[in-house]
Structures are given as C-alpha cells and as structure tokens.
mmCIF file of C-alpha atoms in Angstrom:
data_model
loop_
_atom_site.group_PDB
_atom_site.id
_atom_site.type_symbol
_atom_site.label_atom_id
_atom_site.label_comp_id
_atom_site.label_asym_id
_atom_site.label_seq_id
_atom_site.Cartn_x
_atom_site.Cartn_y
_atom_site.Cartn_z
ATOM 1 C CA UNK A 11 6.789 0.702 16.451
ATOM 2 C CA UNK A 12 3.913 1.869 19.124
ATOM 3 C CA UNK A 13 1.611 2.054 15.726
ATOM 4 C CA UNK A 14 2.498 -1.701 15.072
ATOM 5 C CA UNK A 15 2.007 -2.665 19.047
ATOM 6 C CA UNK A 16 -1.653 -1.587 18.537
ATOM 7 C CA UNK A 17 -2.573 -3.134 15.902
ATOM 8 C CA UNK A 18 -1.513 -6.662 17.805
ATOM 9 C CA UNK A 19 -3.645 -5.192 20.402
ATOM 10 C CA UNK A 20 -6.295 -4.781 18.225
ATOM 11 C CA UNK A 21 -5.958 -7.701 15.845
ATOM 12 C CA UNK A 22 -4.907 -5.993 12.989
ATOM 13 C CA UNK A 23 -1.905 -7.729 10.779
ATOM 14 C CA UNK A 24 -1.860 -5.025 8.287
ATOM 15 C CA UNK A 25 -2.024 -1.387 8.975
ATOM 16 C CA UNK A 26 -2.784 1.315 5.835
ATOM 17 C CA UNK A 27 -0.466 3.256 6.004
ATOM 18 C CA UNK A 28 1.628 5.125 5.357
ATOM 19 C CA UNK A 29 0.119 8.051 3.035
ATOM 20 C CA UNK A 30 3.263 8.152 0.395
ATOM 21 C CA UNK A 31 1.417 10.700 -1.779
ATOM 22 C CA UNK A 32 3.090 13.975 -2.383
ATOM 23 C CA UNK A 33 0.976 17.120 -0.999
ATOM 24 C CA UNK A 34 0.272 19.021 -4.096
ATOM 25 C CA UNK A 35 -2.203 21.564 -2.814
ATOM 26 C CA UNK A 36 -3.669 22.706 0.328
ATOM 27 C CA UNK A 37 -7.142 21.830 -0.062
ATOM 28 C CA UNK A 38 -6.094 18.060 -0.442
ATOM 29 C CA UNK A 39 -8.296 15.768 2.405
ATOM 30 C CA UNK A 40 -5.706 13.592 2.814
ATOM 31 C CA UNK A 41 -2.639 15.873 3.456
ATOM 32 C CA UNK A 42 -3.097 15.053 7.287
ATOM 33 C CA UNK A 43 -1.868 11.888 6.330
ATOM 34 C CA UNK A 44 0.518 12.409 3.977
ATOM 35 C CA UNK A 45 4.470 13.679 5.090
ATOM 36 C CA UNK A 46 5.677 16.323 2.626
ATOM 37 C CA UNK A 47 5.473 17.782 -0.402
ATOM 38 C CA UNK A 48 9.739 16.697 -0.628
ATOM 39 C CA UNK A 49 9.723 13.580 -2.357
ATOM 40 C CA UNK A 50 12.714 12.728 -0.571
ATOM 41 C CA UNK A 51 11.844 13.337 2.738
ATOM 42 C CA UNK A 52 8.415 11.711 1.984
ATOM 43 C CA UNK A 53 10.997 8.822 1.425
ATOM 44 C CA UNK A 54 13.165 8.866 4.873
ATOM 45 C CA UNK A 55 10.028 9.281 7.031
ATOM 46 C CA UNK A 56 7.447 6.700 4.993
ATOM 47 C CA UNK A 57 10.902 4.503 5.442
ATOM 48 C CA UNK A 58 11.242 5.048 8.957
ATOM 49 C CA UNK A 59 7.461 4.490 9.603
ATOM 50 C CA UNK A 60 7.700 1.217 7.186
ATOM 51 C CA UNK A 61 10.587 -0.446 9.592
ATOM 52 C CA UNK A 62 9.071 0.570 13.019
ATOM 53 C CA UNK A 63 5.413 -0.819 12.308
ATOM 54 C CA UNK A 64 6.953 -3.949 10.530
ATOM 55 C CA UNK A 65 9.248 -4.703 13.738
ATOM 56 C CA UNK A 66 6.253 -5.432 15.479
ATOM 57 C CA UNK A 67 4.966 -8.105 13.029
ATOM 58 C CA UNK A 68 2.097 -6.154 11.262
ATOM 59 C CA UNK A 69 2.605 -5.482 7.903
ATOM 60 C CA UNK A 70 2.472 -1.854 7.062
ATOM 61 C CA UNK A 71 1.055 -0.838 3.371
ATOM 62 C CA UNK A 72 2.292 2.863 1.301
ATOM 63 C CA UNK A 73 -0.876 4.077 -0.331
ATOM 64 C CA UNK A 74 -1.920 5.602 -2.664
ATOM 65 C CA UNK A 75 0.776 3.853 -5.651
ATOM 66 C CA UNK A 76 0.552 6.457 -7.545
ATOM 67 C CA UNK A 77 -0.204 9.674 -7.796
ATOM 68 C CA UNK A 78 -3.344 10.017 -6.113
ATOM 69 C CA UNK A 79 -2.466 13.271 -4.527
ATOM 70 C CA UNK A 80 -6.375 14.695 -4.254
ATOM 71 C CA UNK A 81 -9.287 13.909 -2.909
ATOM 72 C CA UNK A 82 -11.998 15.170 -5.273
ATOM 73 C CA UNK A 83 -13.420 12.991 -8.337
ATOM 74 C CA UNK A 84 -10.441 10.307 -7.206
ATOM 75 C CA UNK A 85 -12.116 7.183 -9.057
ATOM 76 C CA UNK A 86 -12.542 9.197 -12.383
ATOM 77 C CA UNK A 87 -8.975 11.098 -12.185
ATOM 78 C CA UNK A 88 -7.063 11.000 -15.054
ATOM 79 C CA UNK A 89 -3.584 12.127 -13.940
ATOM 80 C CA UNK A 90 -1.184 12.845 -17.004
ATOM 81 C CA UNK A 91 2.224 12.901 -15.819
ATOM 82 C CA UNK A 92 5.605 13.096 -17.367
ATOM 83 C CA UNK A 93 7.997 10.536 -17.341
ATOM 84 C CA UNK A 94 10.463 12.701 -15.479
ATOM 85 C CA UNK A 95 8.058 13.905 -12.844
ATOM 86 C CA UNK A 96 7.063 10.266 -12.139
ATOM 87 C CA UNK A 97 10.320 9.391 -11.057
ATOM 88 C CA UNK A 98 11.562 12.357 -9.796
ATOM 89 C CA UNK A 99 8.613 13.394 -7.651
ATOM 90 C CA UNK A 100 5.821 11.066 -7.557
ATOM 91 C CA UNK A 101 8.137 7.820 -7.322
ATOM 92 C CA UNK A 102 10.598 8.238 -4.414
ATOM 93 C CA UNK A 103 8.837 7.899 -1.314
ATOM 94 C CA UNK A 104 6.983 4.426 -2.874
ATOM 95 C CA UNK A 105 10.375 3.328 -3.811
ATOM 96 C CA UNK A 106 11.807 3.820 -0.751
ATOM 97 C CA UNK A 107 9.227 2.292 1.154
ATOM 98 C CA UNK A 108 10.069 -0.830 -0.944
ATOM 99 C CA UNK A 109 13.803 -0.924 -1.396
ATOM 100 C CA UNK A 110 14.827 0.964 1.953
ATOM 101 C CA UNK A 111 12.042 -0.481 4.340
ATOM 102 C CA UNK A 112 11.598 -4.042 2.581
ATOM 103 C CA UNK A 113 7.540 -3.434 3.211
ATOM 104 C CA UNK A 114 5.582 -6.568 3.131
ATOM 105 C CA UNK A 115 2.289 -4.858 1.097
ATOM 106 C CA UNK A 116 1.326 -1.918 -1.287
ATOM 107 C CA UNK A 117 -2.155 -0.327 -2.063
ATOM 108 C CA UNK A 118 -2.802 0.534 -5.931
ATOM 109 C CA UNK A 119 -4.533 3.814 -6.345
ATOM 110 C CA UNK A 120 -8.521 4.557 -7.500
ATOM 111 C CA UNK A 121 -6.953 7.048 -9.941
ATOM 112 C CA UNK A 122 -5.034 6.205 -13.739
ATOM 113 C CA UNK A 123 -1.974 7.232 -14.603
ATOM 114 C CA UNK A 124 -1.600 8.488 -18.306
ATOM 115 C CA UNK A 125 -5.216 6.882 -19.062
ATOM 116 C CA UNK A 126 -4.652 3.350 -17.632
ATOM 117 C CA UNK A 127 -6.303 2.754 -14.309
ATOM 118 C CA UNK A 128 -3.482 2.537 -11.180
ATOM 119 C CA UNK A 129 -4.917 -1.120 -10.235
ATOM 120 C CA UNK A 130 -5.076 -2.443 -14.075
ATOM 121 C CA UNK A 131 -1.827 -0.976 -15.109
ATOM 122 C CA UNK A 132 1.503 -3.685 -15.531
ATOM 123 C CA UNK A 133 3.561 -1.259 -15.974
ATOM 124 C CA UNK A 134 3.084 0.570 -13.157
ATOM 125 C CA UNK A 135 2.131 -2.977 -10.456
ATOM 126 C CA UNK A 136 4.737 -5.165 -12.629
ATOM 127 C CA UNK A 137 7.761 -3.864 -14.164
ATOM 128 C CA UNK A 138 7.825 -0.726 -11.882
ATOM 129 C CA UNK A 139 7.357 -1.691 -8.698
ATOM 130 C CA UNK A 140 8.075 -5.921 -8.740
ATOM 131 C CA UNK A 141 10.930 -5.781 -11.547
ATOM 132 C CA UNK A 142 12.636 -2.689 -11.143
ATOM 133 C CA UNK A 143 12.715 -1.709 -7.738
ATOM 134 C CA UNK A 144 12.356 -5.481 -6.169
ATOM 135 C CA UNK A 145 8.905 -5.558 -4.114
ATOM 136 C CA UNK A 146 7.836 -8.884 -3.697
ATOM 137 C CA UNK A 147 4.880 -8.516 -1.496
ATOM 138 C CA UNK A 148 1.133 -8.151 -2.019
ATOM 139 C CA UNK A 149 -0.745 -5.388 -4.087
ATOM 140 C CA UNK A 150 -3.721 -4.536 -2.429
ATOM 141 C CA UNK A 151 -6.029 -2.219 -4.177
ATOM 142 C CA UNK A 152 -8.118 0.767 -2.232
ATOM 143 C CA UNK A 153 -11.674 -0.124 -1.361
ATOM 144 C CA UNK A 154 -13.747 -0.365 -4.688
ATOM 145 C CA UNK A 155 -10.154 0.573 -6.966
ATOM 146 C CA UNK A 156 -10.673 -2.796 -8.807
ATOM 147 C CA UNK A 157 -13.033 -1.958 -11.697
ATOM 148 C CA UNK A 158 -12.059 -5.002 -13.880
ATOM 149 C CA UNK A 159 -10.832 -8.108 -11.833
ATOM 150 C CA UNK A 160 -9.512 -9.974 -14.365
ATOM 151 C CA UNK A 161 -7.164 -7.374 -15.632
ATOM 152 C CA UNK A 162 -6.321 -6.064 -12.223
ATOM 153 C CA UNK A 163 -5.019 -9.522 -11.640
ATOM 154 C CA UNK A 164 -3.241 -9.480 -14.952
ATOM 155 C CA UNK A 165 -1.365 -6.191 -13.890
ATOM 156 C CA UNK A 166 -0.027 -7.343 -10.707
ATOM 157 C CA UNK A 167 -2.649 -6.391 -8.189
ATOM 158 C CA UNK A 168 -3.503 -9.249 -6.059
ATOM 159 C CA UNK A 169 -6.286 -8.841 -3.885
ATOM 160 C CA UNK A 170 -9.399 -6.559 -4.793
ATOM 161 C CA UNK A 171 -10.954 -5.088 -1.312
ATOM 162 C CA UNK A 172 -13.050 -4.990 0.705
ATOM 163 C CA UNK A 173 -13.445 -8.410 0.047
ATOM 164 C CA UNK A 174 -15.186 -11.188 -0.619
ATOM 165 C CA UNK A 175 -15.673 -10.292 -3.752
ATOM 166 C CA UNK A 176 -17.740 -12.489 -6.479
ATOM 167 C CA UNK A 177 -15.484 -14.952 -8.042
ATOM 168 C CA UNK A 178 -17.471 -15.365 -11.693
ATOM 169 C CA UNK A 179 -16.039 -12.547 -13.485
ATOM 170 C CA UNK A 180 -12.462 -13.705 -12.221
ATOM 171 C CA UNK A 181 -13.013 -17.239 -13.790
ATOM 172 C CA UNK A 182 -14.388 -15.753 -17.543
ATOM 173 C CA UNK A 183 -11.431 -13.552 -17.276
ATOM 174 C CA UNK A 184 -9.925 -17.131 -17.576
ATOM 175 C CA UNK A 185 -12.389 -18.591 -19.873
ATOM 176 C CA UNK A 186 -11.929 -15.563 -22.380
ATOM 177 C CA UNK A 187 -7.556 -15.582 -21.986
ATOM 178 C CA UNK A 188 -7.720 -11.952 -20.752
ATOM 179 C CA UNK A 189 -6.339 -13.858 -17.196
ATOM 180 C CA UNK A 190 -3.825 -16.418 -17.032
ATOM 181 C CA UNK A 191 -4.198 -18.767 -14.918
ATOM 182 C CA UNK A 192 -0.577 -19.084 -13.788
ATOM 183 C CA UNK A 193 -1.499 -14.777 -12.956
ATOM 184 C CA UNK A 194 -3.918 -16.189 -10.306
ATOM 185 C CA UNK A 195 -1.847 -18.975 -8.876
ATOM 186 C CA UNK A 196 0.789 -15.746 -8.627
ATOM 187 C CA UNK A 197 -0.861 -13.801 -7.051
ATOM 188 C CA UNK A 198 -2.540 -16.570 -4.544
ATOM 189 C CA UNK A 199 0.884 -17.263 -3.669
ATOM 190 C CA UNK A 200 2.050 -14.027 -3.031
ATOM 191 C CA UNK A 201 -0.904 -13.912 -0.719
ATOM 192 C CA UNK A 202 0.052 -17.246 0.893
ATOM 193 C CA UNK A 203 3.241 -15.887 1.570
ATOM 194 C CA UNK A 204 2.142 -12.590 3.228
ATOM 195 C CA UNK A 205 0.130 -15.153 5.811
ATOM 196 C CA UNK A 206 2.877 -16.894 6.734
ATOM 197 C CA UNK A 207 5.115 -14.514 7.572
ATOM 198 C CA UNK A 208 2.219 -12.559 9.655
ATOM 199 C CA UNK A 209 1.740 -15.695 10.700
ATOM 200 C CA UNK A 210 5.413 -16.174 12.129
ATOM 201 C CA UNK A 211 5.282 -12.879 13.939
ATOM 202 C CA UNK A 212 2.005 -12.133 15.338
ATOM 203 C CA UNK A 213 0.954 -12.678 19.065
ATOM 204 C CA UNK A 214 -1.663 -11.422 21.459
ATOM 205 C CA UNK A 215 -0.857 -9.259 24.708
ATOM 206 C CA UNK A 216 -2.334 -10.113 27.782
ATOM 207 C CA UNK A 217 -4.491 -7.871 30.064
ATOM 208 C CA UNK A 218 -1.416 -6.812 32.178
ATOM 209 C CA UNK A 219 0.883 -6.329 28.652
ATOM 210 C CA UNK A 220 -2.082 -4.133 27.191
ATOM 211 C CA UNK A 221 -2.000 -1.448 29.838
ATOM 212 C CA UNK A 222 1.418 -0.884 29.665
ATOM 213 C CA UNK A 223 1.315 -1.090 26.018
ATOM 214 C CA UNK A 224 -1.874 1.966 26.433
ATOM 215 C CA UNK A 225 0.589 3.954 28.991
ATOM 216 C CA UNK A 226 3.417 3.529 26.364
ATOM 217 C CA UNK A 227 1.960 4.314 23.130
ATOM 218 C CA UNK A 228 0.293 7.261 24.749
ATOM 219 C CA UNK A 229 3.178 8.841 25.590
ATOM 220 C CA UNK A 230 5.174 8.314 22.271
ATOM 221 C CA UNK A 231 1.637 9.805 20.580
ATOM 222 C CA UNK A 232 2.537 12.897 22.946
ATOM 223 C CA UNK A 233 5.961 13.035 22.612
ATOM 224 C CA UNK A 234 5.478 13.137 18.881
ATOM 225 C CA UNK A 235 3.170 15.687 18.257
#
C-alpha cells in the first residue's frame, strides 16, 4: 500500500512490479526482485503485494509472464519446459496474482517458451492467462519484447513498450490478415478500460499530504527490511 501511495506521489498509475519469476540460480540479476524459489509462496506474497499497491489506485503489473528466470542472453532464450513444470512451478505465483489479487495489468516476457516468443505466443497471453485463469486486464510487453507487432497483437499482448511505437507494420499486419482487426479494437479496448478505472481512482497529494506520506512510507520501508 505505501508502494502504491508513491507512485500517486510521483505520477505513476502503473507500477512494474511485482517480479513473479521463480529464483532458479544464484547468479540471477533479478533475484533481488523476485520472492522465492516456492512457487507457492511466490504466490501469497506477489498476491499480497498485488492487493496493497492496487488499494491505492495504481495498477500493479507481475513480470516476467513466463519463465524468464535469468538475466543473461534474455531476448534470445529459448526456455524448453515441461508441461508439468509450467504449471506446477513456473505458473502459480502469475496465477495467483490474477485470480487471488484481481491485478489490473501483466508484462509478457523477452524470452520464448518451447520456441514461441512469450509476447507472440496465444497460448500462453490467450487461453492461459485470459481463458483459463480469468485475467481481463492489459498485457504489456517488457521494453523492446515485441519483435513482431502484428502477431504480438494477435496473441493477446496489447501494448508494445516503450512506446510510441511506428504504427505501419501494425496496419500491413492488417493488410496481409496476419492481424484482425477486431484483435486491435480488443486490445484498444482493453486499454480503454485500464484508463478508466485509473482514471476513477487516481488523485494528487498536496504539499502537507506528501510529507506525511514521506514520514510514513519511510518507516514501513524500515519496518520491512
């Protein structure tokens, strides 16, 4: 909840974060950020961080969906994963982010799962995550993780950042039929959506309201660690 206080402070509607990935090794950059290498406690704290910065109107947004559990050579990763150890290991915390915390966005991963591309795969963005387990918020990729817009749209990712991006290789996605055009207007929508309801919560403290907010979050940061 201080984490969500903030980023109204600071004008930010949608944090990154959290880091759902499950710590594999030790010399993984990222396992600062990530909670555990238990796939279900991953789950009950990514939850518990989901609710608390979403009480304070900012969206929070699990990254990296999925499986993006190193650092090195993470654009041109390959990761070939059972089906079991998808959904018993890799799966939980993401799920739980969406079906326990109700989170409002998701980042797609740089990395492919079992040779399709995180951010171009349906299966994964579309029947996983949307038709299975419910999520009907925004995919947001990781900065640069679109490599082929039109298909990325296709899949179920929705926005491509950092953005803007160009627009011509989204409409001959269109031309050629690898895009629908009912895909864009989805995903447009689902964009839409995510505005209004940032729209409905956000607000701005005032100079008084942001030093007690600084006094208050500092202490939580200190009582935490």
């Amino acid at each position: 909840q201080a984490l969500g206080e903030e980023c109204l402070e600071e004008k930010v509607s949608v944090l990154l974060g959290p880091g759902a990935n499950i710590k594999r090794s030790p010399l993984c950059g990222r396992n600062f950020e990530y909670f555990s290498e238990d796939p279900y406690l991953a789950g009950k704290i990514g939850t518990a961080f989901v609710k608390g910065v979403q009480s304070a109107g900012v969206s929070a947004c699990p990254k990296h969906f999925a499986c993006n559990n190193q650092e090195t050579n993470r654009g041109g990763l390959d990761e070939a994963i059972s089906a079991r150890a998808l959904e018993e290991i890799y799966f939980p915390g993401f799920r739980a982010c969406v079906q326990e915390g109700r989170v409002k966005t998701v980042m797609s991963a740089y990395n492919s799962i079992n040779g399709v591309p995180c951010t171009e795969n349906k299966w994964l963005l579309t029947e996983k995550l949307r038709e299975e387990w419910g999520f009907d918020g925004v995919v947001v990729s990781d900065w640069g993780a679109v490599y082929h817009p039109g298909k990325a749209l296709a899949a179920g990712n929705d926005l491509a950042m950092p953005g803007p991006l160009p627009w011509e290789p989204v409409a001959e996605a269109i031309c050629s039929g690898e895009l629908q055009e009912s895909e864009l207007n989805l995903a447009a929508a689902r964009i839409l959506k995510l505005i209004e309801w940032i729209d409905g919560h956000f607000s701005t403290a005032s100079d008084i309201e942001v030093q007690k907010l600084r006094e208050e979050t500092d202490r939580v940061a200190y009582q935490a660690a």
